[in-house]
Amino acid sequence: MSTVVVTGGTGTLGREVVRHLVKDGHDVVVTSRSATPSVWDSARTVQVDYRSPGTLRTAFEGADAIVHCATRVSGRRGGDVDLTGRVLDAARHTGCGNLVYISIVGVDRIPLRYYRTKIEAERLIEDSGLPWTILRTTQFHQLVIRLLNALTRPPLALVPDLSVQPIAAAEVGARLAELATARPAGRVPDMGGPEILAVPDLARRYLEAIGRHRLVRPIRLFGSVYKGFRAGHHLAPANASGTITFQEYLNARMRSPR
């Protein structure tokens, strides 16, 4: 049995990592900015201030591995970079045996501002002197749903003429739990969803599922970011290891109580 700390363990992905670790019998510590307890009774929740090295060191004490899922999208250096640096400092102090980081397919090829912070955080980890593992994945189903919800609010839904490869957070959580309890592996193969689908098609499926009537019009955008997405740099067709399709996720979401 390993002791694993999950930063951001109350978030969408963090909860899934915790669930799989608990199921496999590991000692799990969840770090969170709030005192909200983990939904898993056997996991311990520790409230931390990610700006305070002391609280992080206390939370990381005795950990065999740390799965770093906490994220921050604002801040002078992009948020994630500062946050990851503080996590690394605390992990070095406590002698962590494996720092596992979740990243995004295409962060090194698409000049999106948030992606630049993710690749900088990756490089901090690689140069940290700690044993590390980095997994890049395609977009979660939940993110695609949020995007579609925003795009289809107007009567005329203008939808980017792009493709995505959505993946279930539950399956990514299972993979991260597996990596956390194995030997540090460096950059592991990317992980993508089972299908590559056009966003306009997903928008129509989403609208049908929620009963919202909109005209969907695909549009082409401009700029280097859009060019990178058009080139498919955010996709992992050779690593389509996810099994839960977008339609399956959408159907389950519609059936679940709100």
mmCIF file of C-alpha atoms in Angstrom:
data_model
loop_
_atom_site.group_PDB
_atom_site.id
_atom_site.type_symbol
_atom_site.label_atom_id
_atom_site.label_comp_id
_atom_site.label_asym_id
_atom_site.label_seq_id
_atom_site.Cartn_x
_atom_site.Cartn_y
_atom_site.Cartn_z
ATOM 1 C CA MET A 1 0.000 0.000 0.000
ATOM 2 C CA SER A 2 1.300 3.444 -0.952
ATOM 3 C CA THR A 3 0.621 6.841 0.539
ATOM 4 C CA VAL A 4 -0.416 9.197 -2.247
ATOM 5 C CA VAL A 5 -1.228 12.895 -2.020
ATOM 6 C CA VAL A 6 -3.597 14.320 -4.625
ATOM 7 C CA THR A 7 -3.475 18.099 -5.018
ATOM 8 C CA GLY A 8 -6.799 19.467 -6.152
ATOM 9 C CA GLY A 9 -8.355 16.188 -5.067
ATOM 10 C CA THR A 10 -11.845 17.708 -4.821
ATOM 11 C CA GLY A 11 -11.919 18.794 -8.476
ATOM 12 C CA THR A 12 -13.339 16.962 -11.495
ATOM 13 C CA LEU A 13 -10.201 14.955 -12.215
ATOM 14 C CA GLY A 14 -8.831 14.864 -8.673
ATOM 15 C CA ARG A 15 -11.961 13.152 -7.360
ATOM 16 C CA GLU A 16 -11.524 10.393 -9.935
ATOM 17 C CA VAL A 17 -7.868 9.872 -9.007
ATOM 18 C CA VAL A 18 -8.836 9.653 -5.342
ATOM 19 C CA ARG A 19 -11.664 7.233 -6.089
ATOM 20 C CA HIS A 20 -9.365 4.794 -7.889
ATOM 21 C CA LEU A 21 -6.620 5.023 -5.282
ATOM 22 C CA VAL A 22 -9.074 4.401 -2.450
ATOM 23 C CA LYS A 23 -10.634 1.501 -4.329
ATOM 24 C CA ASP A 24 -7.184 -0.081 -4.661
ATOM 25 C CA GLY A 25 -6.552 0.232 -0.925
ATOM 26 C CA HIS A 26 -3.989 3.039 -0.860
ATOM 27 C CA ASP A 27 -3.624 5.667 1.853
ATOM 28 C CA VAL A 28 -4.842 8.871 0.214
ATOM 29 C CA VAL A 29 -4.403 12.481 1.283
ATOM 30 C CA VAL A 30 -6.430 15.135 -0.530
ATOM 31 C CA THR A 31 -5.141 18.707 -0.499
ATOM 32 C CA SER A 32 -7.675 21.438 -1.118
ATOM 33 C CA ARG A 33 -7.993 25.194 -0.739
ATOM 34 C CA SER A 34 -11.229 24.600 1.155
ATOM 35 C CA ALA A 35 -11.999 22.396 4.122
ATOM 36 C CA THR A 36 -14.599 20.439 2.140
ATOM 37 C CA PRO A 37 -14.034 16.779 2.982
ATOM 38 C CA SER A 38 -13.376 14.189 0.309
ATOM 39 C CA VAL A 39 -16.416 12.244 -0.852
ATOM 40 C CA TRP A 40 -14.449 9.110 0.001
ATOM 41 C CA ASP A 41 -14.541 8.416 3.732
ATOM 42 C CA SER A 42 -11.163 6.688 3.829
ATOM 43 C CA ALA A 43 -9.330 9.619 2.209
ATOM 44 C CA ARG A 44 -8.000 12.370 4.477
ATOM 45 C CA THR A 45 -8.599 15.973 3.420
ATOM 46 C CA VAL A 46 -5.986 18.583 4.351
ATOM 47 C CA GLN A 47 -6.759 22.247 3.800
ATOM 48 C CA VAL A 48 -3.716 24.011 2.370
ATOM 49 C CA ASP A 49 -2.697 27.451 1.260
ATOM 50 C CA TYR A 50 -0.818 26.816 -1.965
ATOM 51 C CA ARG A 51 1.088 30.046 -1.391
ATOM 52 C CA SER A 52 2.431 28.734 1.911
ATOM 53 C CA PRO A 53 5.336 26.256 1.756
ATOM 54 C CA GLY A 54 4.660 25.177 5.333
ATOM 55 C CA THR A 55 1.148 23.863 4.735
ATOM 56 C CA LEU A 56 2.247 21.990 1.625
ATOM 57 C CA ARG A 57 5.200 20.388 3.377
ATOM 58 C CA THR A 58 2.943 19.226 6.185
ATOM 59 C CA ALA A 59 0.479 17.721 3.712
ATOM 60 C CA PHE A 60 3.241 15.993 1.724
ATOM 61 C CA GLU A 61 5.030 14.490 4.720
ATOM 62 C CA GLY A 62 5.384 10.720 4.313
ATOM 63 C CA ALA A 63 4.001 10.620 0.774
ATOM 64 C CA ASP A 64 5.342 8.009 -1.632
ATOM 65 C CA ALA A 65 3.875 9.922 -4.564
ATOM 66 C CA ILE A 66 2.091 13.183 -5.340
ATOM 67 C CA VAL A 67 -0.466 13.514 -8.127
ATOM 68 C CA HIS A 68 -0.576 17.199 -9.002
ATOM 69 C CA CYS A 69 -4.082 18.011 -10.281
ATOM 70 C CA ALA A 70 -4.531 21.453 -8.713
ATOM 71 C CA THR A 71 -4.544 24.251 -11.236
ATOM 72 C CA ARG A 72 -4.730 28.016 -11.333
ATOM 73 C CA VAL A 73 -5.421 29.873 -14.556
ATOM 74 C CA SER A 74 -4.559 33.391 -13.400
ATOM 75 C CA GLY A 75 -1.557 35.134 -11.976
ATOM 76 C CA ARG A 76 1.535 37.060 -13.002
ATOM 77 C CA ARG A 77 3.319 34.045 -14.517
ATOM 78 C CA GLY A 78 0.239 32.206 -15.670
ATOM 79 C CA GLY A 79 -0.787 30.716 -12.373
ATOM 80 C CA ASP A 80 0.100 27.083 -12.970
ATOM 81 C CA VAL A 81 3.805 27.869 -13.127
ATOM 82 C CA ASP A 82 3.945 29.485 -9.684
ATOM 83 C CA LEU A 83 1.681 26.823 -8.231
ATOM 84 C CA THR A 84 3.745 23.973 -9.651
ATOM 85 C CA GLY A 85 6.943 25.574 -8.415
ATOM 86 C CA ARG A 86 5.619 25.674 -4.854
ATOM 87 C CA VAL A 87 4.443 22.062 -5.086
ATOM 88 C CA LEU A 88 7.890 21.029 -6.318
ATOM 89 C CA ASP A 89 9.642 22.888 -3.489
ATOM 90 C CA ALA A 90 7.514 21.118 -0.885
ATOM 91 C CA ALA A 91 7.918 17.760 -2.634
ATOM 92 C CA ARG A 92 11.728 18.119 -2.608
ATOM 93 C CA HIS A 93 11.674 18.990 1.073
ATOM 94 C CA THR A 94 9.715 15.850 1.952
ATOM 95 C CA GLY A 95 11.557 13.481 -0.410
ATOM 96 C CA CYS A 96 8.684 12.553 -2.713
ATOM 97 C CA GLY A 97 9.398 9.440 -4.776
ATOM 98 C CA ASN A 98 7.204 10.257 -7.780
ATOM 99 C CA LEU A 99 5.629 13.561 -8.835
ATOM 100 C CA VAL A 100 2.834 12.810 -11.311
ATOM 101 C CA TYR A 101 1.574 15.725 -13.422
ATOM 102 C CA ILE A 102 -1.447 15.975 -15.689
ATOM 103 C CA SER A 103 -0.958 18.003 -18.857
ATOM 104 C CA ILE A 104 -2.648 18.479 -22.231
ATOM 105 C CA VAL A 105 -1.951 17.075 -25.671
ATOM 106 C CA GLY A 106 -0.551 19.831 -27.886
ATOM 107 C CA VAL A 107 0.792 22.178 -25.195
ATOM 108 C CA ASP A 108 4.120 22.292 -27.021
ATOM 109 C CA ARG A 109 2.585 22.940 -30.455
ATOM 110 C CA ILE A 110 -0.379 25.285 -29.958
ATOM 111 C CA PRO A 111 0.466 28.865 -28.827
ATOM 112 C CA LEU A 112 -2.529 29.238 -26.511
ATOM 113 C CA ARG A 113 -1.646 31.272 -23.430
ATOM 114 C CA TYR A 114 -2.811 28.617 -20.969
ATOM 115 C CA TYR A 115 -0.933 25.950 -22.916
ATOM 116 C CA ARG A 116 2.261 27.965 -22.596
ATOM 117 C CA THR A 117 1.924 27.896 -18.818
ATOM 118 C CA LYS A 118 1.376 24.126 -18.904
ATOM 119 C CA ILE A 119 4.521 23.482 -20.964
ATOM 120 C CA GLU A 120 6.504 25.779 -18.658
ATOM 121 C CA ALA A 121 5.199 23.818 -15.668
ATOM 122 C CA GLU A 122 6.245 20.588 -17.399
ATOM 123 C CA ARG A 123 9.770 21.936 -17.831
ATOM 124 C CA LEU A 124 9.942 22.935 -14.168
ATOM 125 C CA ILE A 125 9.108 19.357 -13.251
ATOM 126 C CA GLU A 126 11.620 17.884 -15.693
ATOM 127 C CA ASP A 127 14.383 20.108 -14.279
ATOM 128 C CA SER A 128 13.355 19.719 -10.627
ATOM 129 C CA GLY A 129 15.675 16.849 -9.720
ATOM 130 C CA LEU A 130 12.659 14.874 -8.487
ATOM 131 C CA PRO A 131 11.525 11.550 -9.949
ATOM 132 C CA TRP A 132 8.579 12.462 -12.174
ATOM 133 C CA THR A 133 5.862 11.234 -14.512
ATOM 134 C CA ILE A 134 3.903 13.410 -16.970
ATOM 135 C CA LEU A 135 0.713 12.359 -18.747
ATOM 136 C CA ARG A 136 -0.861 14.467 -21.485
ATOM 137 C CA THR A 137 -4.494 13.869 -22.420
ATOM 138 C CA THR A 138 -7.082 15.255 -24.786
ATOM 139 C CA GLN A 139 -10.042 17.323 -23.556
ATOM 140 C CA PHE A 140 -12.452 15.921 -20.969
ATOM 141 C CA HIS A 141 -16.098 15.374 -21.857
ATOM 142 C CA GLN A 142 -17.042 17.915 -19.180
ATOM 143 C CA LEU A 143 -14.993 20.649 -20.873
ATOM 144 C CA VAL A 144 -16.578 19.929 -24.235
ATOM 145 C CA ILE A 145 -20.049 20.138 -22.648
ATOM 146 C CA ARG A 146 -19.224 23.523 -21.080
ATOM 147 C CA LEU A 147 -17.960 24.792 -24.441
ATOM 148 C CA LEU A 148 -21.046 23.563 -26.278
ATOM 149 C CA ASN A 149 -23.364 25.069 -23.680
ATOM 150 C CA ALA A 150 -21.769 28.482 -24.189
ATOM 151 C CA LEU A 151 -21.654 28.251 -27.990
ATOM 152 C CA THR A 152 -25.282 27.200 -28.373
ATOM 153 C CA ARG A 153 -26.929 29.861 -26.211
ATOM 154 C CA PRO A 154 -27.539 32.362 -29.061
ATOM 155 C CA PRO A 155 -30.321 31.599 -31.574
ATOM 156 C CA LEU A 156 -27.636 31.164 -34.243
ATOM 157 C CA ALA A 157 -24.862 28.946 -32.857
ATOM 158 C CA LEU A 158 -21.567 29.829 -34.543
ATOM 159 C CA VAL A 159 -19.363 26.805 -33.914
ATOM 160 C CA PRO A 160 -15.665 26.458 -34.821
ATOM 161 C CA ASP A 161 -15.039 24.075 -37.688
ATOM 162 C CA LEU A 162 -12.710 21.896 -35.624
ATOM 163 C CA SER A 163 -12.463 18.346 -34.346
ATOM 164 C CA VAL A 164 -11.926 17.169 -30.777
ATOM 165 C CA GLN A 165 -11.160 13.837 -29.134
ATOM 166 C CA PRO A 166 -13.004 13.959 -25.795
ATOM 167 C CA ILE A 167 -12.078 11.557 -23.027
ATOM 168 C CA ALA A 168 -13.715 10.566 -19.739
ATOM 169 C CA ALA A 169 -12.151 12.076 -16.617
ATOM 170 C CA ALA A 170 -12.829 8.767 -14.867
ATOM 171 C CA GLU A 171 -10.523 6.942 -17.274
ATOM 172 C CA VAL A 172 -7.794 9.573 -16.926
ATOM 173 C CA GLY A 173 -8.147 9.340 -13.147
ATOM 174 C CA ALA A 174 -7.637 5.579 -13.310
ATOM 175 C CA ARG A 175 -4.496 6.045 -15.403
ATOM 176 C CA LEU A 176 -3.055 8.651 -13.030
ATOM 177 C CA ALA A 177 -3.715 6.395 -10.045
ATOM 178 C CA GLU A 178 -1.879 3.603 -11.849
ATOM 179 C CA LEU A 179 1.079 5.873 -12.627
ATOM 180 C CA ALA A 180 1.241 7.169 -9.043
ATOM 181 C CA THR A 181 1.695 3.685 -7.641
ATOM 182 C CA ALA A 182 4.293 2.617 -10.211
ATOM 183 C CA ARG A 183 7.901 3.658 -10.737
ATOM 184 C CA PRO A 184 8.502 7.182 -12.135
ATOM 185 C CA ALA A 185 8.241 6.936 -15.920
ATOM 186 C CA GLY A 186 9.011 10.391 -17.337
ATOM 187 C CA ARG A 187 6.802 11.365 -20.291
ATOM 188 C CA VAL A 188 4.381 8.506 -20.786
ATOM 189 C CA PRO A 189 2.348 8.005 -23.985
ATOM 190 C CA ASP A 190 -0.438 10.516 -24.508
ATOM 191 C CA MET A 191 -4.003 9.433 -23.777
ATOM 192 C CA GLY A 192 -6.921 10.297 -26.035
ATOM 193 C CA GLY A 193 -10.613 9.579 -26.203
ATOM 194 C CA PRO A 194 -12.034 6.796 -28.383
ATOM 195 C CA GLU A 195 -13.321 9.072 -31.173
ATOM 196 C CA ILE A 196 -12.290 12.164 -33.103
ATOM 197 C CA LEU A 197 -15.462 14.170 -33.714
ATOM 198 C CA ALA A 198 -16.363 17.454 -35.404
ATOM 199 C CA VAL A 199 -17.464 20.158 -32.969
ATOM 200 C CA PRO A 200 -20.501 21.158 -35.091
ATOM 201 C CA ASP A 201 -21.712 17.539 -34.966
ATOM 202 C CA LEU A 202 -21.227 17.464 -31.186
ATOM 203 C CA ALA A 203 -23.177 20.718 -30.914
ATOM 204 C CA ARG A 204 -26.138 19.163 -32.723
ATOM 205 C CA ARG A 205 -26.027 16.090 -30.479
ATOM 206 C CA TYR A 206 -25.897 18.281 -27.398
ATOM 207 C CA LEU A 207 -28.800 20.432 -28.554
ATOM 208 C CA GLU A 208 -30.921 17.359 -29.252
ATOM 209 C CA ALA A 209 -30.110 15.904 -25.839
ATOM 210 C CA ILE A 210 -31.114 19.041 -23.905
ATOM 211 C CA GLY A 211 -34.055 19.972 -26.122
ATOM 212 C CA ARG A 212 -32.649 23.321 -27.197
ATOM 213 C CA HIS A 213 -33.482 24.383 -30.788
ATOM 214 C CA ARG A 214 -30.706 26.273 -32.530
ATOM 215 C CA LEU A 215 -29.303 26.616 -36.021
ATOM 216 C CA VAL A 216 -25.683 25.444 -35.983
ATOM 217 C CA ARG A 217 -23.323 27.125 -38.421
ATOM 218 C CA PRO A 218 -19.676 25.962 -38.659
ATOM 219 C CA ILE A 219 -17.219 28.839 -38.961
ATOM 220 C CA ARG A 220 -13.518 29.039 -39.764
ATOM 221 C CA LEU A 221 -11.375 31.157 -37.481
ATOM 222 C CA PHE A 222 -7.972 32.750 -38.004
ATOM 223 C CA GLY A 223 -4.652 33.015 -36.206
ATOM 224 C CA SER A 224 -1.864 30.733 -35.032
ATOM 225 C CA VAL A 225 -3.911 29.131 -32.235
ATOM 226 C CA TYR A 226 -6.724 28.152 -34.577
ATOM 227 C CA LYS A 227 -4.166 26.929 -37.129
ATOM 228 C CA GLY A 228 -2.689 24.602 -34.512
ATOM 229 C CA PHE A 229 -6.110 23.175 -33.697
ATOM 230 C CA ARG A 230 -6.951 22.830 -37.397
ATOM 231 C CA ALA A 231 -3.723 20.867 -37.839
ATOM 232 C CA GLY A 232 -4.843 18.468 -35.130
ATOM 233 C CA HIS A 233 -1.970 19.120 -32.721
ATOM 234 C CA HIS A 234 -4.444 18.696 -29.820
ATOM 235 C CA LEU A 235 -5.393 15.165 -30.917
ATOM 236 C CA ALA A 236 -3.855 11.772 -30.168
ATOM 237 C CA PRO A 237 -5.198 9.430 -32.864
ATOM 238 C CA ALA A 238 -2.469 6.860 -32.241
ATOM 239 C CA ASN A 239 -3.284 6.750 -28.511
ATOM 240 C CA ALA A 240 -7.081 6.496 -28.483
ATOM 241 C CA SER A 241 -7.076 4.422 -25.301
ATOM 242 C CA GLY A 242 -10.240 5.865 -23.771
ATOM 243 C CA THR A 243 -13.374 3.739 -24.134
ATOM 244 C CA ILE A 244 -16.269 5.974 -23.022
ATOM 245 C CA THR A 245 -17.639 7.857 -26.024
ATOM 246 C CA PHE A 246 -19.033 11.379 -25.935
ATOM 247 C CA GLN A 247 -22.511 10.057 -26.696
ATOM 248 C CA GLU A 248 -22.309 7.580 -23.833
ATOM 249 C CA TYR A 249 -21.186 10.335 -21.479
ATOM 250 C CA LEU A 250 -23.936 12.666 -22.721
ATOM 251 C CA ASN A 251 -26.607 9.995 -22.324
ATOM 252 C CA ALA A 252 -25.467 9.220 -18.777
ATOM 253 C CA ARG A 253 -25.418 12.932 -17.933
ATOM 254 C CA MET A 254 -28.984 13.351 -19.176
ATOM 255 C CA ARG A 255 -30.137 10.412 -17.068
ATOM 256 C CA SER A 256 -28.448 11.545 -13.866
ATOM 257 C CA PRO A 257 -30.433 13.657 -11.354
ATOM 258 C CA ARG A 258 -29.662 17.372 -11.468
#
